[in-house]
Short mmCIF file of C-alpha atoms and ligand atoms in Angstrom, two decimals:
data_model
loop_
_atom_site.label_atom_id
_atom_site.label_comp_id
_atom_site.label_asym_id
_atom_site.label_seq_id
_atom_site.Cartn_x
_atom_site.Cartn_y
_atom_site.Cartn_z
CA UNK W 1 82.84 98.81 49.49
CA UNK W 2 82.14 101.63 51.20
CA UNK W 3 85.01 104.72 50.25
CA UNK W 4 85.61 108.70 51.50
CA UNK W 5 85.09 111.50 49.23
CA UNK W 6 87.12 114.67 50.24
CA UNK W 7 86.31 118.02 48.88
CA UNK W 8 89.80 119.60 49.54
CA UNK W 9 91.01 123.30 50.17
CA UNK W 10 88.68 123.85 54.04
CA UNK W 11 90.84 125.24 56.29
CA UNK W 12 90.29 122.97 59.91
CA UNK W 13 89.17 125.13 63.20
CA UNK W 14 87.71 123.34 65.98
CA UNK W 15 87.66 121.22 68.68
CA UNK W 16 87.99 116.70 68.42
CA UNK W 17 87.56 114.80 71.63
CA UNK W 18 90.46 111.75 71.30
CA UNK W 19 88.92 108.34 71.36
CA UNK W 20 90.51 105.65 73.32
CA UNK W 21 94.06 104.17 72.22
CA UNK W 22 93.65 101.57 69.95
CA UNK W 23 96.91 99.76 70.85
CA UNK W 24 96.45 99.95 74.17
CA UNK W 25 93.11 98.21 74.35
CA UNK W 26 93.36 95.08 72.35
CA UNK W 27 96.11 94.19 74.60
CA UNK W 28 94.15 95.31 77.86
CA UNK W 29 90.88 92.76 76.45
CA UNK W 30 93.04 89.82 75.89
CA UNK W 31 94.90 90.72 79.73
CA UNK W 32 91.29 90.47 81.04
CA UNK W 33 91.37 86.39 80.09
CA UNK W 34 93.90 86.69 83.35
CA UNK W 35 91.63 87.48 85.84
CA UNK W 36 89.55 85.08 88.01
CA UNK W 37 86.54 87.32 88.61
CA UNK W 38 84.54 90.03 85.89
CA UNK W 39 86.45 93.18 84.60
CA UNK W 40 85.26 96.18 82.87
CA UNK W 41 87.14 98.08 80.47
CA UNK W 42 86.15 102.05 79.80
CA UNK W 43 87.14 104.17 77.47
CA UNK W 44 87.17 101.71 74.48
CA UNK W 45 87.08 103.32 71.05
CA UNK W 46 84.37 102.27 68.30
CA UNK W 47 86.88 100.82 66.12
CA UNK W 48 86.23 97.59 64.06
CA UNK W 49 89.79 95.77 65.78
CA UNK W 50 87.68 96.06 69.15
CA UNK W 51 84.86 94.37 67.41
CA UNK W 52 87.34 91.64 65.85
CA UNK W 53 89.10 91.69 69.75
CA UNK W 54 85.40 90.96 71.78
CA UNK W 55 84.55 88.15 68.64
CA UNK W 56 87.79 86.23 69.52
CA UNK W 57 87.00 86.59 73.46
CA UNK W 58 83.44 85.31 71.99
CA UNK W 59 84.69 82.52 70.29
CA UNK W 60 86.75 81.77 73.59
CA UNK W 61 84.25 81.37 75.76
CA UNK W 62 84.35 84.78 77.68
CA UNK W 63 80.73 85.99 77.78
CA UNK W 64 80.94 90.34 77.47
CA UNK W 65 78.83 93.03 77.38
CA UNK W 66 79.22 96.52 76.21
CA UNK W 67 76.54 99.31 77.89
CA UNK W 68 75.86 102.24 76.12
CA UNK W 69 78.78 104.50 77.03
CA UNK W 70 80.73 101.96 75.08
CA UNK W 71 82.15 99.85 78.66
CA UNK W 72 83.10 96.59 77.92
CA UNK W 73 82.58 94.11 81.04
CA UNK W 74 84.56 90.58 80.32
CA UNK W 75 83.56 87.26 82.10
CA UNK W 76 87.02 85.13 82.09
CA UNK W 77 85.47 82.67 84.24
CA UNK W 78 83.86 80.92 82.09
CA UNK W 79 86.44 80.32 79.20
CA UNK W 80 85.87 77.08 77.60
CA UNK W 81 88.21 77.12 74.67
CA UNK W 82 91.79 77.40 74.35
CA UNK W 83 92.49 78.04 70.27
CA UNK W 84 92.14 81.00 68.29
CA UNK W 85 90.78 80.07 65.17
CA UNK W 86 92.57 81.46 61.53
CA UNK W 87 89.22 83.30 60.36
CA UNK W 88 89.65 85.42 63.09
CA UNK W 89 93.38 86.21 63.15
CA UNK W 90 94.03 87.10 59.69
CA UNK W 91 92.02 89.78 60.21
CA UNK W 92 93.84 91.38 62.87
CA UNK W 93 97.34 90.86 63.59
CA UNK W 94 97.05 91.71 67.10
CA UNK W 95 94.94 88.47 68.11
CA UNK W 96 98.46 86.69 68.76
CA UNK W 97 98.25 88.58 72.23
CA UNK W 98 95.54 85.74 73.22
CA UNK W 99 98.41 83.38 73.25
CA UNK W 100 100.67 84.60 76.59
CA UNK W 101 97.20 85.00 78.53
CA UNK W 102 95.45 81.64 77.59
CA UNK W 103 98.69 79.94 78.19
CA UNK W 104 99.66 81.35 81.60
CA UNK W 105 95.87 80.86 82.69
CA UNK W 106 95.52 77.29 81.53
CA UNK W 107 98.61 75.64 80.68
CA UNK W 108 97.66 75.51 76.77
CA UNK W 109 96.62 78.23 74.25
CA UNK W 110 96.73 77.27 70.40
CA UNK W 111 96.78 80.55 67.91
CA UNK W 112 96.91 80.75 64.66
CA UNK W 113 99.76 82.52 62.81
CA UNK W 114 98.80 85.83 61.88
CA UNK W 115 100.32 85.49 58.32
CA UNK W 116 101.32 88.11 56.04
CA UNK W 117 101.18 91.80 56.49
CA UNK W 118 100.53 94.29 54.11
CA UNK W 119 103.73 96.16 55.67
CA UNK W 120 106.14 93.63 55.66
CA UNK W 121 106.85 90.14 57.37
CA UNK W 122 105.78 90.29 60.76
CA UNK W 123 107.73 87.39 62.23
CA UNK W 124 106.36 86.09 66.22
CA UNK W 125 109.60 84.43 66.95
CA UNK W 126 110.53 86.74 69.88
CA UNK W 127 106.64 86.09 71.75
CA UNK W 128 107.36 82.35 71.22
CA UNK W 129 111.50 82.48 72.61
CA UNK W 130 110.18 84.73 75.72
CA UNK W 131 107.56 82.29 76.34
CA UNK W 132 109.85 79.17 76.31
CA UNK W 133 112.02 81.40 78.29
CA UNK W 134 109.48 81.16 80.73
CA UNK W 135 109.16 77.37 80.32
CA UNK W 136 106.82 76.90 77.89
CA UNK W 137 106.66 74.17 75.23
CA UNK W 138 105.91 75.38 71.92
CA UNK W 139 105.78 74.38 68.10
CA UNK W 140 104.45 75.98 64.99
CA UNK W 141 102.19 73.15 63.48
CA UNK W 142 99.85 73.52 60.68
CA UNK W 143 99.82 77.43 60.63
CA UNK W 144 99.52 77.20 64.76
CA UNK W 145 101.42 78.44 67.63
CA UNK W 146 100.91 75.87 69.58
CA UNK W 147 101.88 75.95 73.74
CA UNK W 148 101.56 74.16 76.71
CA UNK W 149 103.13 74.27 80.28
CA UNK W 150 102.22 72.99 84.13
CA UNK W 151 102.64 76.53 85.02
CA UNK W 152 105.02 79.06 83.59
CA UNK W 153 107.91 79.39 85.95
CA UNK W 154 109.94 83.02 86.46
CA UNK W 155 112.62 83.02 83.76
CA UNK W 156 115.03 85.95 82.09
CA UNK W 157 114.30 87.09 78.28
CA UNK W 158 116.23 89.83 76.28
CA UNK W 159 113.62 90.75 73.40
CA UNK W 160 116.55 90.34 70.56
CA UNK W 161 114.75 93.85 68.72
CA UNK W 162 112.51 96.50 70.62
CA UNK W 163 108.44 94.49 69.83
CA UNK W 164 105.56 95.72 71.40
CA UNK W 165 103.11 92.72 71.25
CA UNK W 166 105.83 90.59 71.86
CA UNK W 167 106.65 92.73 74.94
CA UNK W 168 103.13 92.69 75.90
CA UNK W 169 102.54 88.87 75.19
CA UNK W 170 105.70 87.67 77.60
CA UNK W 171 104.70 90.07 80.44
CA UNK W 172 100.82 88.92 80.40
CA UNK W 173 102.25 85.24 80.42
CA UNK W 174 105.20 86.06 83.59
CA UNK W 175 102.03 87.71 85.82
CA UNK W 176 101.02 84.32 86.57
CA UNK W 177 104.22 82.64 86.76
CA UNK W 178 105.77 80.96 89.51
CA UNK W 179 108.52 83.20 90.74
CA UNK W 180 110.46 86.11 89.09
CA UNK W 181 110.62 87.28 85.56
CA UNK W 182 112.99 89.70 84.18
CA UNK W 183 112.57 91.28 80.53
CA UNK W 184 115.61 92.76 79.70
CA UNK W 185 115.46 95.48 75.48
CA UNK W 186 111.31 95.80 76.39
CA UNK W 187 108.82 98.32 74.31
CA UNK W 188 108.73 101.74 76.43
CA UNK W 189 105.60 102.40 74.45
CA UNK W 190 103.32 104.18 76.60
CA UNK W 191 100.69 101.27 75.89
CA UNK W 192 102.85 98.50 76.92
CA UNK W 193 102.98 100.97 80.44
CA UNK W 194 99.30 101.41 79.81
CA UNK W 195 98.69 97.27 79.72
CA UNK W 196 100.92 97.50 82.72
CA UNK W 197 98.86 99.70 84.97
CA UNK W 198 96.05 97.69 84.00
CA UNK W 199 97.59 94.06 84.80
CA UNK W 200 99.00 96.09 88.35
CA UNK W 201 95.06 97.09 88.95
CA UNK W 202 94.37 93.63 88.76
CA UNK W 203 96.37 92.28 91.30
CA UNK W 204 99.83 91.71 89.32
CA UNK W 205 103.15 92.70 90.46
CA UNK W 206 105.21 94.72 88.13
CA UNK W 207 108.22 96.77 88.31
CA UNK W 208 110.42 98.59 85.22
CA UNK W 209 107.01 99.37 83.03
CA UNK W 210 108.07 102.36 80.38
CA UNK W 211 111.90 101.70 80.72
CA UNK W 212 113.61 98.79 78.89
CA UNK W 213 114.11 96.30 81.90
CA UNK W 214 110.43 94.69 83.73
CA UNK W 215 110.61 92.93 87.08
CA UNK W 216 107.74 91.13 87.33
CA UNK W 217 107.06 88.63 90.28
CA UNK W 218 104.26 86.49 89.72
CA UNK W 219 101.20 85.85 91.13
CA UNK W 220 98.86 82.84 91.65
CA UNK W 221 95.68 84.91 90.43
CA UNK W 222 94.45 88.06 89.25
CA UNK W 223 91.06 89.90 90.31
CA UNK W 224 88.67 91.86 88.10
CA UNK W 225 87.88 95.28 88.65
CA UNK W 226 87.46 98.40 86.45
CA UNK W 227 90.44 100.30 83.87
CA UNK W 228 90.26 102.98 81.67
CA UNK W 229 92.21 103.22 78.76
CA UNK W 230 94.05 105.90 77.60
CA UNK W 231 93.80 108.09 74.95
CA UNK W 232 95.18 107.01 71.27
CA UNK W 233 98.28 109.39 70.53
CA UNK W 234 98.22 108.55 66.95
CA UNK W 235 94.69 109.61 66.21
CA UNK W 236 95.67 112.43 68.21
CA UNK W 237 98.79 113.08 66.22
CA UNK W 238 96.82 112.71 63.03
CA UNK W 239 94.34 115.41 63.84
CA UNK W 240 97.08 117.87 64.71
CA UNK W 241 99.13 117.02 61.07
CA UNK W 242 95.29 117.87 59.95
CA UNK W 243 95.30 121.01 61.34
CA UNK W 244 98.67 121.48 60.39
CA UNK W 245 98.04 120.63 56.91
CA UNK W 246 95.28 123.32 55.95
CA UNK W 247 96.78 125.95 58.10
CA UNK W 248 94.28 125.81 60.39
CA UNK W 249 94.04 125.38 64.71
CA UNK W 250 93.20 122.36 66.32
CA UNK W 251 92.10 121.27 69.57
CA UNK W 252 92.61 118.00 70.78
CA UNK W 253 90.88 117.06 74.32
CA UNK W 254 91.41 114.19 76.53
CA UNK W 255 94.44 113.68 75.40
CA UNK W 256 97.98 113.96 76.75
CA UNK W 257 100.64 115.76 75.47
CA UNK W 258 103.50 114.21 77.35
CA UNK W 259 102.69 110.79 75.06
CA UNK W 260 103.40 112.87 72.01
CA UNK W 261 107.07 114.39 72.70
CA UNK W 262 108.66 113.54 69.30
CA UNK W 263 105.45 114.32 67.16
CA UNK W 264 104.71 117.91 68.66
CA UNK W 265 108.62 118.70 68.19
CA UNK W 266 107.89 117.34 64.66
CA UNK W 267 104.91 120.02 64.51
CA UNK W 268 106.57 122.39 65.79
CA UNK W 269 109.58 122.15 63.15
CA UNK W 270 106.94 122.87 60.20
CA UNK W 271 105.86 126.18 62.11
CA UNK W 272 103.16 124.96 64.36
CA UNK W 273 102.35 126.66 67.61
CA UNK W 274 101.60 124.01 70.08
CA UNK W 275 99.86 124.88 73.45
CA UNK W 276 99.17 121.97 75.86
CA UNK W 277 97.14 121.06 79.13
CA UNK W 278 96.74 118.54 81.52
CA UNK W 279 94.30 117.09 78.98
CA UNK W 280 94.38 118.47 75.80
CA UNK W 281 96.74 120.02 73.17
CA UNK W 282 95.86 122.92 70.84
CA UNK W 283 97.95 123.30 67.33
CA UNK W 284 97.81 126.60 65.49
CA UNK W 285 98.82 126.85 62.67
CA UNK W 286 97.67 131.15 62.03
CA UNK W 287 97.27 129.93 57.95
CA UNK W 288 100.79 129.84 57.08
CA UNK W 289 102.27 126.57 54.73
CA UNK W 290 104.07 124.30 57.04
CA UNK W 291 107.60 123.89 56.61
CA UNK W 292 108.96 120.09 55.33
CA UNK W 293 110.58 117.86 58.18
CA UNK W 294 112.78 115.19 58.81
CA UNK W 295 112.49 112.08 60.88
CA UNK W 296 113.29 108.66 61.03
CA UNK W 297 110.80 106.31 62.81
CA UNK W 298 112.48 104.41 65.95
CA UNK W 299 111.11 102.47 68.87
CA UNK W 300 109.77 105.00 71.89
CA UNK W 301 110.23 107.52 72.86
CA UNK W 302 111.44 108.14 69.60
CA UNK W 303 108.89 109.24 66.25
CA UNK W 304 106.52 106.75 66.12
CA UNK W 305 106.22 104.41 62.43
CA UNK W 306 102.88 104.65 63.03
CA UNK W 307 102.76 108.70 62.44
CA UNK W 308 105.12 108.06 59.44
CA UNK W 309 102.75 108.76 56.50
CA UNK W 310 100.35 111.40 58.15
CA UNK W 311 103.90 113.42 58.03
CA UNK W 312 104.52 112.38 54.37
CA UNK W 313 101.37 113.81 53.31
CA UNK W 314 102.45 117.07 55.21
CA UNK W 315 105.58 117.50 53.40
CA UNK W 316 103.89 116.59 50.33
CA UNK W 317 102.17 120.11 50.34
CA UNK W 318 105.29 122.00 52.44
CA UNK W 319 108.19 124.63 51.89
CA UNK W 320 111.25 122.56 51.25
CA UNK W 321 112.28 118.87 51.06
CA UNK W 322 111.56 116.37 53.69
CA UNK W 323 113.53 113.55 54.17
CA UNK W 324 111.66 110.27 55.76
CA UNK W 325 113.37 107.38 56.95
CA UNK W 326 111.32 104.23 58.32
CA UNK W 327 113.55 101.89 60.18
CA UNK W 328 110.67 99.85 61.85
CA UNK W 329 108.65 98.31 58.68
CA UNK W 330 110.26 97.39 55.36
CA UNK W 331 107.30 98.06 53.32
CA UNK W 332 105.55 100.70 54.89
CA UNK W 333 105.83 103.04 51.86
CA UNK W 334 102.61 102.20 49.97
CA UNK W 335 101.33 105.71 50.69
CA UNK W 336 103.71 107.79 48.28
CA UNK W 337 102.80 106.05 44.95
CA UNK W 338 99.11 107.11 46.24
CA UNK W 339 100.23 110.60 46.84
CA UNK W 340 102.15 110.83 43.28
CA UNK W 341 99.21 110.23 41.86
CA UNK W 342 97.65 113.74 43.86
CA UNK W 343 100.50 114.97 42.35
CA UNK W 344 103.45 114.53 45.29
CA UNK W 345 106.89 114.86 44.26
CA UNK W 346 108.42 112.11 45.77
CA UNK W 347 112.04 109.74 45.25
CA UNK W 348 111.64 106.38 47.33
CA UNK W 349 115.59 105.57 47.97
CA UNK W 350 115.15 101.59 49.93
CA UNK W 351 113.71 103.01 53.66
CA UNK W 352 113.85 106.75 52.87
CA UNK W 353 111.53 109.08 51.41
CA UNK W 354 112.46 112.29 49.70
CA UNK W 355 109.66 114.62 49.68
CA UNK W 356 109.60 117.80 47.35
CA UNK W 357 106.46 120.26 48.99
CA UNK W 358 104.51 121.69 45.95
CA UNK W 359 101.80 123.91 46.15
CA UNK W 360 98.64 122.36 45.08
CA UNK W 361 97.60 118.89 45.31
CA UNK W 362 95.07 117.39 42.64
CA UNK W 363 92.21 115.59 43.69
CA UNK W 364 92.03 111.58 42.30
CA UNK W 365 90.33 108.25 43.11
CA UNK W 366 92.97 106.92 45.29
CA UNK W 367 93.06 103.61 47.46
CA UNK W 368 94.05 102.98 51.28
CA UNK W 369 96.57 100.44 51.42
CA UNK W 370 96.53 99.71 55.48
CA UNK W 371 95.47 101.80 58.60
CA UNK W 372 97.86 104.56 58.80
CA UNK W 373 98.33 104.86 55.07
CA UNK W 374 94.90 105.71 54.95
CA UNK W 375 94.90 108.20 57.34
CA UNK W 376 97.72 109.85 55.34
CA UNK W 377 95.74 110.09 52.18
CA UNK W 378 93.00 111.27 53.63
CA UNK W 379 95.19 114.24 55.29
CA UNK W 380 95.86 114.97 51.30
CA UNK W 381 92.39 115.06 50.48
CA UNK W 382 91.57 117.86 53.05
CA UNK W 383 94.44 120.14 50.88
CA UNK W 384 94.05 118.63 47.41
CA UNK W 385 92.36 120.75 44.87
CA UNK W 386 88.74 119.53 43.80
CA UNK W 387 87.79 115.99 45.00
CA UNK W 388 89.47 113.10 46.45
CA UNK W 389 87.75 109.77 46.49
CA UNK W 390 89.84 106.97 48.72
CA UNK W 391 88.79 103.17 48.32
CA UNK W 392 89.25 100.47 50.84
CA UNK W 393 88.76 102.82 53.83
CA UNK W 394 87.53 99.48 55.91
CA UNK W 395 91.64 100.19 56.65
CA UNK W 396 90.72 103.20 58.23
CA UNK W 397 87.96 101.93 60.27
CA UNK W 398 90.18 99.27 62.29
CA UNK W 399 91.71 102.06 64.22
CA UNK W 400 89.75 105.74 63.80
CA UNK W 401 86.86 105.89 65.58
CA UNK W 402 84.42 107.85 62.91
CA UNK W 403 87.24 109.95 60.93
CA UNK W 404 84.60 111.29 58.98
CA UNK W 405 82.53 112.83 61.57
CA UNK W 406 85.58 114.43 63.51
CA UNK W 407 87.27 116.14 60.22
CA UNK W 408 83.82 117.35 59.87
CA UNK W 409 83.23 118.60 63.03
CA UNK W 410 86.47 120.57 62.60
CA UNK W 411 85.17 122.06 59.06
CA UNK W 412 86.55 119.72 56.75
CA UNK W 413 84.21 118.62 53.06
CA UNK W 414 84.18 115.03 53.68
CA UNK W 415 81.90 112.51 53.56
CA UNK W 416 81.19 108.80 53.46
CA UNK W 417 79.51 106.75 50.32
CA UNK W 418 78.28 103.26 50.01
CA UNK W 419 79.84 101.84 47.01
C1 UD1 U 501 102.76 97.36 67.30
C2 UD1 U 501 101.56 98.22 67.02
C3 UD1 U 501 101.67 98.87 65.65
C4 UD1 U 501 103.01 99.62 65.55
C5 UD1 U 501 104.17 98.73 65.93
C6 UD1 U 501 105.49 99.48 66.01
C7 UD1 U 501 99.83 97.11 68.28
C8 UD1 U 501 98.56 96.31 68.27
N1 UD1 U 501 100.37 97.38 67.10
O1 UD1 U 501 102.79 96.33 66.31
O2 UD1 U 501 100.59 99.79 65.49
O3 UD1 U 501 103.19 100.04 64.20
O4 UD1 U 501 103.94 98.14 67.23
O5 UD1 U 501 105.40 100.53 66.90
O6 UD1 U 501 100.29 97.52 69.33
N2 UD1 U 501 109.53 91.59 65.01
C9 UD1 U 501 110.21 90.41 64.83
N3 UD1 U 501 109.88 89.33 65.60
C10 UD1 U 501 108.90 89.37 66.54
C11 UD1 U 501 108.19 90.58 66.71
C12 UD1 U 501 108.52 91.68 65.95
O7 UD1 U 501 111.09 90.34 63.98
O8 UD1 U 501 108.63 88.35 67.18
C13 UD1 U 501 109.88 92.80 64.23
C14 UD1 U 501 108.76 93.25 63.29
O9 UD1 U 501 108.81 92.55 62.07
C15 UD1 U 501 109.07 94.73 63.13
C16 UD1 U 501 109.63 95.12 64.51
O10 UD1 U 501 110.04 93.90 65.11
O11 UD1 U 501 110.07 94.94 62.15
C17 UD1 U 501 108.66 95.84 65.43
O12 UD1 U 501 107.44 95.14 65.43
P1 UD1 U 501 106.46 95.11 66.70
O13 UD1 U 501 106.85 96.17 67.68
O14 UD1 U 501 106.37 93.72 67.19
O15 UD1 U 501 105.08 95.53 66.06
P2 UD1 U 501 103.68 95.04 66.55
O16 UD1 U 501 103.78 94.76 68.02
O17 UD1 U 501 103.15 93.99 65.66
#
């Protein structure tokens, strides 16, 4: 298995071009099982959940291609199967966003469950009560959702928490329903809005995306055409805490800043200066030790979960205590035993962190637990003295598009070794 070594104490100065959003395209693929003619997708990051994302479209039926500049162009007409097979779910959560499409397109989708979750249960019940909400019959059966419909008619759901696949499933499913849906407590998440513009592009009719309530009046097909998708905030975010973390200036391009309110505050708070364009953001951090910060992780627009432990490892080296409360995920804490053993000072209370900043780091063999954990240990390595060797990074791969190469690019001692 293939691991990062990290030779810490390089202090980050350079540019990173922002790779496509990860959350925002596995929806957008599965959306393009709507449409009744071809649809290219641009802007897709090189990310192995893509990979898993165009093998289940595969598997379905949906002949793709992807030209060099990393396009992906989906055939939907041609989809000949209806169930998303267990090998290729329990690899990636997000494959459960097959089920609203295939089932709104043909009356019947069957997908496996996605199972357990390294951060916690991750329960589907609210995808399957909006889809019944829109008439749809559906059991769990021998580790299956199973549904099936005539066609979905307009019907009113209030997601009972704030989900964003669940969000997303429902409102690919009410685009081709007969009549008027309204989704009352939806994700604001700007790649729910992002899936939105797309499924608009495409013919559908959609009012509400980025607030809570969704209007959607459906359609009786969708056309192909051409989206882009925007640009990941959290691999954004993550190379600013990098910059952040070894004092250093970094700047991000083709990004947004105005997706990243609550994390540049965040930045900010420890002592960052933050200057932003139309299409980039620059962090400076002019060498100083950043100063520790509180948050607590809440739906959008407030600070995202999934930024939660690239901001642990920052107060892990800062002035002061940090206090870190995650209210989204209840086991999204595997990070902080990793980052004792760098030498962290840190008291886990149930869903809050306490985080003492020391001074130096130690380098140690340390493993990646899931995606954004990862990323957070490997935002210690770039500050922990001597080296820092972290296992398991096929974590890291599902959602940063060559981590290695960027840090570099930006100055940092790390590298990438076959096992
Ligand atoms: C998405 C993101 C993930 C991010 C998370 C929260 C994608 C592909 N993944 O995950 O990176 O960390 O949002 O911002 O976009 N819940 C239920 N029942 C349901 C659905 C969710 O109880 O039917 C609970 C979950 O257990 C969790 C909370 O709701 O406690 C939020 O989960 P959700 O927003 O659904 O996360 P994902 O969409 O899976």
């Amino acid at each position: 298995m293939a691991k990062i070594v990290i030779t810490g104490g390089e202090v980050l100065n350079g540019e990173v071009q922002i790779s496509g959003a990860k959350n925002a395209v596995l929806p957008i693929l599965c959306a393009t099982l709507l449409a009744d003619a071809p649809i290219s997708v641009g802007n897709v990051p090189h990310l192995h959940d893509v990979t898993t994302t165009m093998e289940l479209l595969g598997a379905l039926g949906a002949p793709l291609t992807v030209d060099e500049k990393l396009t992906i162009t989906v055939d939907p007409t041609r989809t000949i199967s209806t169930v998303a097979p267990y090998e290729l779910v329990k690899t990636m959560r997000a494959s459960i966003l097959v089920l609203g499409p295939l089932l709104a397109k043909y009356g019947h989708a069957e997908v496996s469950l996605p199972g357990g979750c390294a951060i916690g249960s991750r329960p589907v019940d609210q995808h399957i009560r909006g889809l019944q909400a829109l008439g749809a019959e559906v059991v769990v059966e021998n580790g299956y959702v199973k549904a099936r419909c005539d066609r979905l008619r307009g019907g009113r759901y209030s997601f009972e928490m704030v989900t964003v696949t669940g969000t997303e499933n429902v409102l690919m499913a009410a685009v081709l329903a007969r009549g008027t849906s309204v989704l009352e407590n939806c994700a604001e998440e700007p790649e729910v809005v992002d899936l939105a513009h797309c499924l608009i592009a495409m013919g559908a009719k959609i009012e509400g995306a980025g607030t809570n309530r969704m209007v959607i009046e459906g359609v009786d097909r969708l056309s192909g055409g051409h989206y882009d998708v925007m640009p990941d905030r959290i691999e954004t975010g993550t190379f600013l805490v990098a910059g952040a973390i070894t004092g250093g200036r970094v700047l991000a391009r083709r990004t947004r800043a105005n997706i990243l309110d609550g994390v540049l505050q965040k930045l900010e708070d420890a002592g960052a200066h933050i200057n932003t364009g139309p299409d980039f953001i620059e962090l400076d951090m002019g060498g100083r030790r950043p100063r520790a910060v509180n948050l607590t992780t809440a739906p959008y627009p407030g600070f995202p979960t999934d930024m939660q432990a690239q901001f642990a490892a920052l107060n892990c080296v800062a002035e002061g205590v940090g206090v870190i409360k995650e209210t989204i995920f209840e086991n999204r804490f595997m990070h902080m035993n990793e980052l004792m053993r760098l030498g962290a000072d840190i008291h886990i209370d149930g869903h809050t962190a306490i985080i003492r900043g020391v001074e130096t780091l130690t380098g140690a063999p340390i493993m990646a637990t899931d995606l954004r954990a990862s990323a957070s240990l490997v935002l210690a390595g770039l500050v922990a003295k001597g080296e820092t060797t972290v296992d398991r990074i096929y974590h890291i791969d599902r959602g940063y598009e060559n981590i290695e190469e960027k840090l570099g690019g930006l100055g940092a001692k790390i590298r990438r070794v076959a096992a």
